[in-house]
Short mmCIF file of C-alpha atoms and ligand atoms in Angstrom, two decimals:
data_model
loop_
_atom_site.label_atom_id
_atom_site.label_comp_id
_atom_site.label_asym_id
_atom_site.label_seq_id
_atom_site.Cartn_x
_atom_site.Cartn_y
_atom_site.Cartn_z
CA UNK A 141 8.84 -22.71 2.00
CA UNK A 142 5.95 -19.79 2.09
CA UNK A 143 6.63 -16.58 3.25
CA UNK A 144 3.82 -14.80 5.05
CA UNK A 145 3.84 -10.98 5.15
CA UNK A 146 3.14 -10.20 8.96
CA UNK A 147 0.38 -8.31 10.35
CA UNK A 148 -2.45 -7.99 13.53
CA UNK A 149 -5.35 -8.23 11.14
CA UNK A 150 -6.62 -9.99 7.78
CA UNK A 151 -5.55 -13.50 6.78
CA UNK A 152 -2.90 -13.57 8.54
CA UNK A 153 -2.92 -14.86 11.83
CA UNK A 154 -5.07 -17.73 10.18
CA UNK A 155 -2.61 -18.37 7.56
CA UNK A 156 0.03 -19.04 10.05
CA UNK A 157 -2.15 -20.90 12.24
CA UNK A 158 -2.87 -23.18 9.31
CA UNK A 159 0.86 -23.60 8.24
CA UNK A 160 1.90 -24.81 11.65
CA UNK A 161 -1.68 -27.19 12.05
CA UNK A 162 -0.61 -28.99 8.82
CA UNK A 163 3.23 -28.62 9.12
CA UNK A 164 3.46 -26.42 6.32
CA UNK A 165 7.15 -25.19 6.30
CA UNK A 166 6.91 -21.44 6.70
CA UNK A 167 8.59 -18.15 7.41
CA UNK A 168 7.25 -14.46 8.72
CA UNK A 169 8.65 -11.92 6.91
CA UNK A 170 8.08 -7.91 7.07
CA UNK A 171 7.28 -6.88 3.39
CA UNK A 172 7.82 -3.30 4.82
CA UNK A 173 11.56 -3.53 5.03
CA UNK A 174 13.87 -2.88 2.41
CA UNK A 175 15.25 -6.15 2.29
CA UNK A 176 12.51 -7.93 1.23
CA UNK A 177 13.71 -9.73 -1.50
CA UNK A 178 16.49 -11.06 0.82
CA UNK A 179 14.30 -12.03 3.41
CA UNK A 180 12.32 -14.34 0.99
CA UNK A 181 15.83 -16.38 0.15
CA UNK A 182 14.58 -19.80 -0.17
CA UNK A 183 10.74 -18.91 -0.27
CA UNK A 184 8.87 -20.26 -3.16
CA UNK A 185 5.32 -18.34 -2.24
CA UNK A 186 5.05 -15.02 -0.81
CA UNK A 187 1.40 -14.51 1.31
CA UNK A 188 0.63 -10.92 2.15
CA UNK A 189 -2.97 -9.87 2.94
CA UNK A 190 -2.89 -6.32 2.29
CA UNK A 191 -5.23 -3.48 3.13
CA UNK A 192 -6.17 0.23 1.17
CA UNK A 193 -6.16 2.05 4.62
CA UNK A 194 -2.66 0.96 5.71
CA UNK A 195 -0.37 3.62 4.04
CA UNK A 196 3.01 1.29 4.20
CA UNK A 197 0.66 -1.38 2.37
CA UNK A 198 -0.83 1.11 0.05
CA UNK A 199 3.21 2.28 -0.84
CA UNK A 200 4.19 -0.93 -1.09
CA UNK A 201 2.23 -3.82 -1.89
CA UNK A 202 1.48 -4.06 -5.58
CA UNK A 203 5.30 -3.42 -6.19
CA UNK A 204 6.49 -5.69 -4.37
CA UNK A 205 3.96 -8.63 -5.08
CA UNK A 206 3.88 -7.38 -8.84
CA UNK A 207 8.02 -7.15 -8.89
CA UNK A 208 8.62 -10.94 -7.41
CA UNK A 209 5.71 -12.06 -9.50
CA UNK A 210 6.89 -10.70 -12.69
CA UNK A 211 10.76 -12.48 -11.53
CA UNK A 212 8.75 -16.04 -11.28
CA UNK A 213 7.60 -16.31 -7.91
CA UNK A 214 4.42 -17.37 -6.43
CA UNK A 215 2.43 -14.50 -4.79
CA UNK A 216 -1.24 -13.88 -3.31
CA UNK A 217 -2.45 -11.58 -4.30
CA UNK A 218 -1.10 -12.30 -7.87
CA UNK A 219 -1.75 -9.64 -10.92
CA UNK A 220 -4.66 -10.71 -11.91
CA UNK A 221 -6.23 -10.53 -8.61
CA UNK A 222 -5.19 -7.45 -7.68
CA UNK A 223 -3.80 -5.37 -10.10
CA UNK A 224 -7.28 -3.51 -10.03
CA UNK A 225 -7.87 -3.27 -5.64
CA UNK A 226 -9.29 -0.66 -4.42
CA UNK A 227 -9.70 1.35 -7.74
CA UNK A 228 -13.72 1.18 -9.05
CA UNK A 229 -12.26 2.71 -12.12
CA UNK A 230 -9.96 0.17 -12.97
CA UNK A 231 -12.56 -2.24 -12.50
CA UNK A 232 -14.75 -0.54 -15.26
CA UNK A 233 -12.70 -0.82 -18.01
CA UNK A 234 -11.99 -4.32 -16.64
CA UNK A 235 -15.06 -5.30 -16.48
CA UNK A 236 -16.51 -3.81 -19.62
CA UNK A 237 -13.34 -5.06 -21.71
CA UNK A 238 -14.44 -8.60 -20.42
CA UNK A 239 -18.01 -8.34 -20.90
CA UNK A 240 -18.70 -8.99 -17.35
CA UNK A 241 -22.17 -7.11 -16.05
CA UNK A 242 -20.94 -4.39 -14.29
CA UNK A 243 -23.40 -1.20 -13.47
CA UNK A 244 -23.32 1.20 -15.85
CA UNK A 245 -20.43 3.39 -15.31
CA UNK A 246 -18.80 6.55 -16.35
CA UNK A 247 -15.13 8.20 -15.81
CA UNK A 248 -14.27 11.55 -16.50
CA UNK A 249 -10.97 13.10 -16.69
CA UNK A 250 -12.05 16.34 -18.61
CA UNK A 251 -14.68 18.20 -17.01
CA UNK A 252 -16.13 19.42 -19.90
CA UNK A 253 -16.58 16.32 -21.06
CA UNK A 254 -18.54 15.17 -17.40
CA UNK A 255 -20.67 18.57 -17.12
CA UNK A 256 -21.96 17.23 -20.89
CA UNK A 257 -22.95 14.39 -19.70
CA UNK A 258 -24.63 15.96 -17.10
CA UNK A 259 -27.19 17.74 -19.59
CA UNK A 260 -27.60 14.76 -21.37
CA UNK A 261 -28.23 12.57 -18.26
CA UNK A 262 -31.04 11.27 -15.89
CA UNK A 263 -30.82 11.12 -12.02
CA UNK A 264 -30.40 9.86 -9.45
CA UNK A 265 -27.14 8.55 -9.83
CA UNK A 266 -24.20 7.05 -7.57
CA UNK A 267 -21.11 8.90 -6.76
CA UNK A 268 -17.50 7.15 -6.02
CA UNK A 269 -14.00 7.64 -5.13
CA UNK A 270 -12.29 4.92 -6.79
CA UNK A 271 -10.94 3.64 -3.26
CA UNK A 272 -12.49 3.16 -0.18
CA UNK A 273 -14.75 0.67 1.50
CA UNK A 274 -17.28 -0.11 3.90
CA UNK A 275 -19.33 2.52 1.78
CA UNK A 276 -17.46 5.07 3.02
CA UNK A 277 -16.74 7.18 -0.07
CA UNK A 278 -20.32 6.24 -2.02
CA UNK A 279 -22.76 8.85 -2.39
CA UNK A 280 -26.01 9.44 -4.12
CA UNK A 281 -26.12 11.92 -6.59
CA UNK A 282 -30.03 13.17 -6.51
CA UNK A 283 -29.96 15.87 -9.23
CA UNK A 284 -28.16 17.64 -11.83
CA UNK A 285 -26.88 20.38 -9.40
CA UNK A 286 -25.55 17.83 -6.69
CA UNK A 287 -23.57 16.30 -9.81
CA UNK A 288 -22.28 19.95 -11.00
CA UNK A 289 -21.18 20.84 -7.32
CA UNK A 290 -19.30 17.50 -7.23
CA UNK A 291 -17.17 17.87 -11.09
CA UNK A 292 -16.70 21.44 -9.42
CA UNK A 293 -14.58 20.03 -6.77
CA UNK A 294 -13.15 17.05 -8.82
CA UNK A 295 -11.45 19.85 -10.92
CA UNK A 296 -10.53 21.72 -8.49
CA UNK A 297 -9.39 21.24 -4.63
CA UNK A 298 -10.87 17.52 -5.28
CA UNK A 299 -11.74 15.25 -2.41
CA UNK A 300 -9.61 13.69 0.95
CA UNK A 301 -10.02 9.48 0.68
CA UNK A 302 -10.89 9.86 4.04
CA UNK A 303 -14.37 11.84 4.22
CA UNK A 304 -13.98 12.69 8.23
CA UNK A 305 -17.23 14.10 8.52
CA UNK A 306 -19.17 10.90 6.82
CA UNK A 307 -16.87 8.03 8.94
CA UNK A 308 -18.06 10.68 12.74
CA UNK A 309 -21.62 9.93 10.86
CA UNK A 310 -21.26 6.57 10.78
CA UNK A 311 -19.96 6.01 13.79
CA UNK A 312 -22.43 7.83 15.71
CA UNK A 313 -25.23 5.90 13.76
CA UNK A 314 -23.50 2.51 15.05
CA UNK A 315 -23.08 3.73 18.06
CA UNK A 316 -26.87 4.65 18.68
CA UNK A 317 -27.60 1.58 17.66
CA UNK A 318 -25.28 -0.17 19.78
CA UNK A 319 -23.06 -1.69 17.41
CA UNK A 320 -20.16 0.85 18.17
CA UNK A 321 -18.08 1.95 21.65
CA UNK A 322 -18.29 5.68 22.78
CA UNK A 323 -14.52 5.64 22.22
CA UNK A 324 -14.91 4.37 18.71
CA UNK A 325 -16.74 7.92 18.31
CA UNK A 326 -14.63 10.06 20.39
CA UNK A 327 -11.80 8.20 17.74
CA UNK A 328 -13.80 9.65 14.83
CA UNK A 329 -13.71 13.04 16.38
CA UNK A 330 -9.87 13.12 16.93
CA UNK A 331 -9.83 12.03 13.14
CA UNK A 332 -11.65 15.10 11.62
CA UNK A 333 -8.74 17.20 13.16
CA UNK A 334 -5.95 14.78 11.99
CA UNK A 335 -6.41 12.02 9.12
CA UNK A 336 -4.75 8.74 9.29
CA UNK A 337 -1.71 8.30 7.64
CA UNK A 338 -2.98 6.43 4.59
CA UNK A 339 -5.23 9.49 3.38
CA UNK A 340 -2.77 12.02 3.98
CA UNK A 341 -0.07 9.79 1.99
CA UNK A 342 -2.66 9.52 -0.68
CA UNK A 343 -3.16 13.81 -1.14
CA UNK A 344 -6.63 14.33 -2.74
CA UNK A 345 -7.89 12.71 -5.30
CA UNK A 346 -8.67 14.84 -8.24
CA UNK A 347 -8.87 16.15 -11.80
CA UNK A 348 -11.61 12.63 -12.50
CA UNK A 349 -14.44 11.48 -11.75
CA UNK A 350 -16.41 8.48 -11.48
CA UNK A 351 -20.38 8.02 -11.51
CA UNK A 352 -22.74 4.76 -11.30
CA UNK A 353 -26.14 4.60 -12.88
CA UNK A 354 -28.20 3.96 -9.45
CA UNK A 355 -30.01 0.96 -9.64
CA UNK A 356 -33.35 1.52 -7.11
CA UNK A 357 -35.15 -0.32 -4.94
CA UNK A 358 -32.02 -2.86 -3.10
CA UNK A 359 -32.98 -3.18 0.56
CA UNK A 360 -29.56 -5.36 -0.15
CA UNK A 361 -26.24 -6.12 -1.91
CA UNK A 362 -24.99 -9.21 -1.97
CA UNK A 363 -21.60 -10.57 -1.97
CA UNK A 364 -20.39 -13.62 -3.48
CA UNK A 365 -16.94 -14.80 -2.93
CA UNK A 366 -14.91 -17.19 -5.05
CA UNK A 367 -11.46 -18.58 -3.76
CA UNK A 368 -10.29 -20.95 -6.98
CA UNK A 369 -13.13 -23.74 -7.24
CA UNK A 370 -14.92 -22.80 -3.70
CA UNK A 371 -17.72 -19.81 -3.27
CA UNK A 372 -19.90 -18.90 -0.80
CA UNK A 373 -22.09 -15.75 -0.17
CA UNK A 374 -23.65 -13.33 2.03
CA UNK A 375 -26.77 -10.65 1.89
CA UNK A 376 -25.59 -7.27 3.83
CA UNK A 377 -29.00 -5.30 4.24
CA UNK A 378 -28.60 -1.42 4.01
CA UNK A 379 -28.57 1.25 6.48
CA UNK A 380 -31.47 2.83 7.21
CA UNK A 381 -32.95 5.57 5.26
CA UNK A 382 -29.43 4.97 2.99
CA UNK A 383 -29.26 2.96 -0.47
CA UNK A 384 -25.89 1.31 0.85
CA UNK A 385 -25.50 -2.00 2.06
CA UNK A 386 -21.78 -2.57 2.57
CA UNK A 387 -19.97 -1.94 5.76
CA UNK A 388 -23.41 -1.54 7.68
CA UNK A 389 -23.29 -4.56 10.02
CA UNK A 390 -26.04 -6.17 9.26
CA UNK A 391 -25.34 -9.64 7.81
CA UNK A 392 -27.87 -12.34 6.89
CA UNK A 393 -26.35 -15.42 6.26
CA UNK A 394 -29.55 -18.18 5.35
CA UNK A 395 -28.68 -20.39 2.22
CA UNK A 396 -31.90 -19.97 1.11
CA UNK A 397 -31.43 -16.38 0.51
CA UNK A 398 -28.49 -16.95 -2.53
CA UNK A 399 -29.78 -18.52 -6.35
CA UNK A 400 -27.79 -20.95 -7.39
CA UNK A 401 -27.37 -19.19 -10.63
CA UNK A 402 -25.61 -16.33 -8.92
CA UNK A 403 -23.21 -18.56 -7.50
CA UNK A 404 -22.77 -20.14 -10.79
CA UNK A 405 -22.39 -17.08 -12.65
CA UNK A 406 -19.89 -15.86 -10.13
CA UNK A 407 -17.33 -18.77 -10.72
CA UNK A 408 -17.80 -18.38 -14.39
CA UNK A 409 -16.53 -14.38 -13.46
CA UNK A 410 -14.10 -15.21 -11.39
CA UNK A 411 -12.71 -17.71 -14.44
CA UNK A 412 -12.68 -15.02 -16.60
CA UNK A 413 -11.26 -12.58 -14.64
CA UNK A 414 -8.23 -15.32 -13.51
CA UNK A 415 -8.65 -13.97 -10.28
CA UNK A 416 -7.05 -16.87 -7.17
CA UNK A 417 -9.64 -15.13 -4.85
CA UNK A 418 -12.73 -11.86 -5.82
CA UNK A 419 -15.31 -10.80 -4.18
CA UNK A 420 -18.33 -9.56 -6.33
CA UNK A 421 -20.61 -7.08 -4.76
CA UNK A 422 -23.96 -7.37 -6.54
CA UNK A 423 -26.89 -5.21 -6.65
CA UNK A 424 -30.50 -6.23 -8.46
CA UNK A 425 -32.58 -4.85 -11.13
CA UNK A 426 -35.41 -6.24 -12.44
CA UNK A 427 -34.29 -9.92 -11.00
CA UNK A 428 -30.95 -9.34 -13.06
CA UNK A 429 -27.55 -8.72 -10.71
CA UNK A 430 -25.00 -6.20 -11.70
CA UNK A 431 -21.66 -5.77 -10.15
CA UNK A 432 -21.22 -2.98 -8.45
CA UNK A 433 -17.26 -3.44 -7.68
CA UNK A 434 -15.09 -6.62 -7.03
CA UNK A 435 -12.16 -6.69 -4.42
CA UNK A 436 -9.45 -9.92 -3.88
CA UNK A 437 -9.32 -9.13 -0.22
CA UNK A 438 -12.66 -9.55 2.53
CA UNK A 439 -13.30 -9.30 5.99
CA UNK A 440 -12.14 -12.28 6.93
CA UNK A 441 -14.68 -12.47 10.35
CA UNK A 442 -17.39 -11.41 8.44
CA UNK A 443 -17.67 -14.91 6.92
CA UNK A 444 -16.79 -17.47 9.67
CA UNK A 445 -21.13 -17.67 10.08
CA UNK A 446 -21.72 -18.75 6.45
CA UNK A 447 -23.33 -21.74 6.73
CA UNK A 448 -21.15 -23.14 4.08
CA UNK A 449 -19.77 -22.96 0.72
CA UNK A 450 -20.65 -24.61 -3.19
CA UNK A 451 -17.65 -25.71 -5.27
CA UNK A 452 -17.77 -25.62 -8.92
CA UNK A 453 -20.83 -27.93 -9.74
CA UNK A 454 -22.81 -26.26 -7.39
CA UNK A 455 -22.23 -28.88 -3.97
CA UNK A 456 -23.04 -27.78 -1.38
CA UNK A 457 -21.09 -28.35 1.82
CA UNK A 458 -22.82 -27.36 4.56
CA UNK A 459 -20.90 -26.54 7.64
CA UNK A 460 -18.16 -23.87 8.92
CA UNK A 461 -15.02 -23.18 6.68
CA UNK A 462 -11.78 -21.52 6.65
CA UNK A 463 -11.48 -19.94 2.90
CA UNK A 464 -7.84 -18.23 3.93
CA UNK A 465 -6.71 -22.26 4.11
CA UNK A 466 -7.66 -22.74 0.16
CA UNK A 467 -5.91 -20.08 -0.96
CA UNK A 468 -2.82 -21.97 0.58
CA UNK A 469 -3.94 -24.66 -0.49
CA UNK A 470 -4.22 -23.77 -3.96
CA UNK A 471 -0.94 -21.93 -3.93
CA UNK A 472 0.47 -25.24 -3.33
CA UNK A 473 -1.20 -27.19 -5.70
CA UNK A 474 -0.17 -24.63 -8.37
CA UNK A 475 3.50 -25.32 -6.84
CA UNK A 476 2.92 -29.43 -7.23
CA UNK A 477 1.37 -29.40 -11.00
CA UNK A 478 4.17 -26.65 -12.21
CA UNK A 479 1.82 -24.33 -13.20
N1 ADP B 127 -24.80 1.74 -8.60
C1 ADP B 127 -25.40 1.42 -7.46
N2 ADP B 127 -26.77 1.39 -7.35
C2 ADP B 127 -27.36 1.08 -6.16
N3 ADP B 127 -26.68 0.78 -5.04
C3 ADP B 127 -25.33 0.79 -5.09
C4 ADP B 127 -24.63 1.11 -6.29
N4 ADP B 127 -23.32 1.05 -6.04
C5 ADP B 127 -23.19 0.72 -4.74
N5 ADP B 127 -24.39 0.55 -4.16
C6 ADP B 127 -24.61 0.24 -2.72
O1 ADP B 127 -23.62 0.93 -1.99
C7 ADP B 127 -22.77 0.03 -1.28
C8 ADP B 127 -21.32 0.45 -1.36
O2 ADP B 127 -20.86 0.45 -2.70
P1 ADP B 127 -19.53 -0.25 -3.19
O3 ADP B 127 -19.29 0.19 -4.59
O4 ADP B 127 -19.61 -1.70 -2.95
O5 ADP B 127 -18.43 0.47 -2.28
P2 ADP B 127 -17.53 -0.05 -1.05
O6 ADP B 127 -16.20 -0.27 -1.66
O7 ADP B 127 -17.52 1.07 -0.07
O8 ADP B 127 -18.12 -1.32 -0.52
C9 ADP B 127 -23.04 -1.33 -1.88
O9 ADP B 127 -22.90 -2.30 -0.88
C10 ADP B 127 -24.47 -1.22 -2.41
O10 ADP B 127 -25.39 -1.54 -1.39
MG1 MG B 128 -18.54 -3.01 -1.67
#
């Protein structure tokens, strides 16, 4: 029996869908109560898409997953996909201790430490909270003074994971441009007065602080996806006038725009990471893609126009997919094989 963590939005409504299809035995259960580890009595998988902007998630997921893992259970996310979610700077030391080409990156927990490598240092470079998405909390860093304001605030009243000012920005650009409702912004403006839950939970993040080499001249990112032996990409093209690609809406989906070496490359990350599902987010300089962050969890609708997917030897099967079935799939073959 698999036990699926309920919720509106994510993989969820598709994993369900997909369990009763295929007659899948299955239960919903509500990871939020205390009785979790009752309610999975007779479970043998626990499912639970879970997101960095809903703060019972954000309080709960990792120890729960992490705790039924650790007591032999089957869970997705598992550890080693997700251990690291929604925290850039766990992903650097991840990423560097496995050799995988991440941008160059620097952390900072003593500020004398960052305003010396300020001195010693060339910009532009790229700002970051460690959480956030959509772009949201990634900022250019144009000179030496921009950087000195920012460690300034790090160390001392630090910074809200919920820039209110920046998401009223971005809503009003989308909403010129028709791609957001007037509500949507009106929704933005009630949020500069009162935060959702999840960044008030949260408190500000301080006392470190994390900066990205900037690597110029991307009209694009783009992100390839690997769900055990199955992958399949898309190019997000930046804002305008803006370096940053994710979150901005505009998709491109053509199979001729992704090198088969990328897509390669990515499975041989994704093996060494041991990671059921990632998402790399890649960014180009001088033809050679760096990783700019990886995440286990996607935007589920963002995908459902890829015009299909490679597996391991580079196939490609054209035509639409469903990735959130694999990673059911694969749970279960796991299950079968006793692995
Ligand atoms: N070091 C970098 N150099 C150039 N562009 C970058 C760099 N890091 C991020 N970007 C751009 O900014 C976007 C957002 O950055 P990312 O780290 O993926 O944050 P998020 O979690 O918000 O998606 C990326 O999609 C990419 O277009
Ligand atoms: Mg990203």
């Amino acid at each position: 029996m698999i036990a699926i963590h309920k919720s509106d939005i994510g993989f969820y409504p598709r994993w369900v869908k997909y369990c009763e299809e295929s007659k899948i035995p299955f239960k919903i259960v509500d990871c939020h109560k205390t009785d979790i580890v009752q309610q999975l009595e007779g479970c043998k998988v626990l499912l639970w898409h879970h997101w960095q902007v809903n703060y019972k998630d954000l309080l709960k997921a990792k120890r729960v997953l992490f705790a039924l893992e650790h007591a032999g259970m089957k869970v997705f996310p598992n550890f080693k996909s997700s251990w690291h979610f929604d925290d850039k700077i766990a992903q650097k030391y991840l990423l560097e201790a496995l050799g995988l080409p991440l941008v160059r990156s620097y952390h900072f927990v003593d500020k004398m430490e960052a305003l010396d490598w300020v001195n010693n240092t060339e910009f532009p470079k790229v700002f970051k909270l460690k959480g956030g998405a959509g772009s949201a909390n990634v900022k250019l860093v144009r000179d030496k003074q921009n950087a000195i304001r920012l460690i300034n605030q790090a160390f001392s009243k630090g910074f809200s994971g919920y820039d209110s000012f920046e998401a009223l920005k971005e809503r009003f650009g989308k909403f010129k441009q028709g791609k957001e409702s007037f509500l949507g912004v009106l929704k933005s403006v009630y949020r500069v007065f009162n935060p959702p839950y999840y960044a008030k939970m949260m408190g500000r993040i301080k006392y470190e602080i994390y900066f990205q080499d900037f690597i110029p001249n991307n009209d694009s990112d783009i992100r390839v996806i690997v769900v055990g032996n199955k992958a399949f990409a898309i190019k997000r093209m930046v804002r305008s006038n803006d370096f940053r690609a994710s979150g901005s809406g505009n998709i491109l989906y053509d199979i001729k725009l992704f090198n088969e070496s990328l897509i390669k490359s990515s499975f041989e990350y994704s093996k060494s990471l041991g990671a059921q599902a990632v998402a790399f987010d890649y960014v180009f300089q001088d033809g050679k893609a760096q990783i700019v962050e990886i995440s286990y969890g996607f935007a589920i609708q963002g995908y459902d126009q890829c015009e299909g997917y490679w597996d391991e030897n580079l196939n490609f099967f054209p035509g639409s997919f469903d990735s959130t079935k694999w990673i059911i799939d694969d749970i279960i073959n796991e299950l079968k094989i006793g692995k």
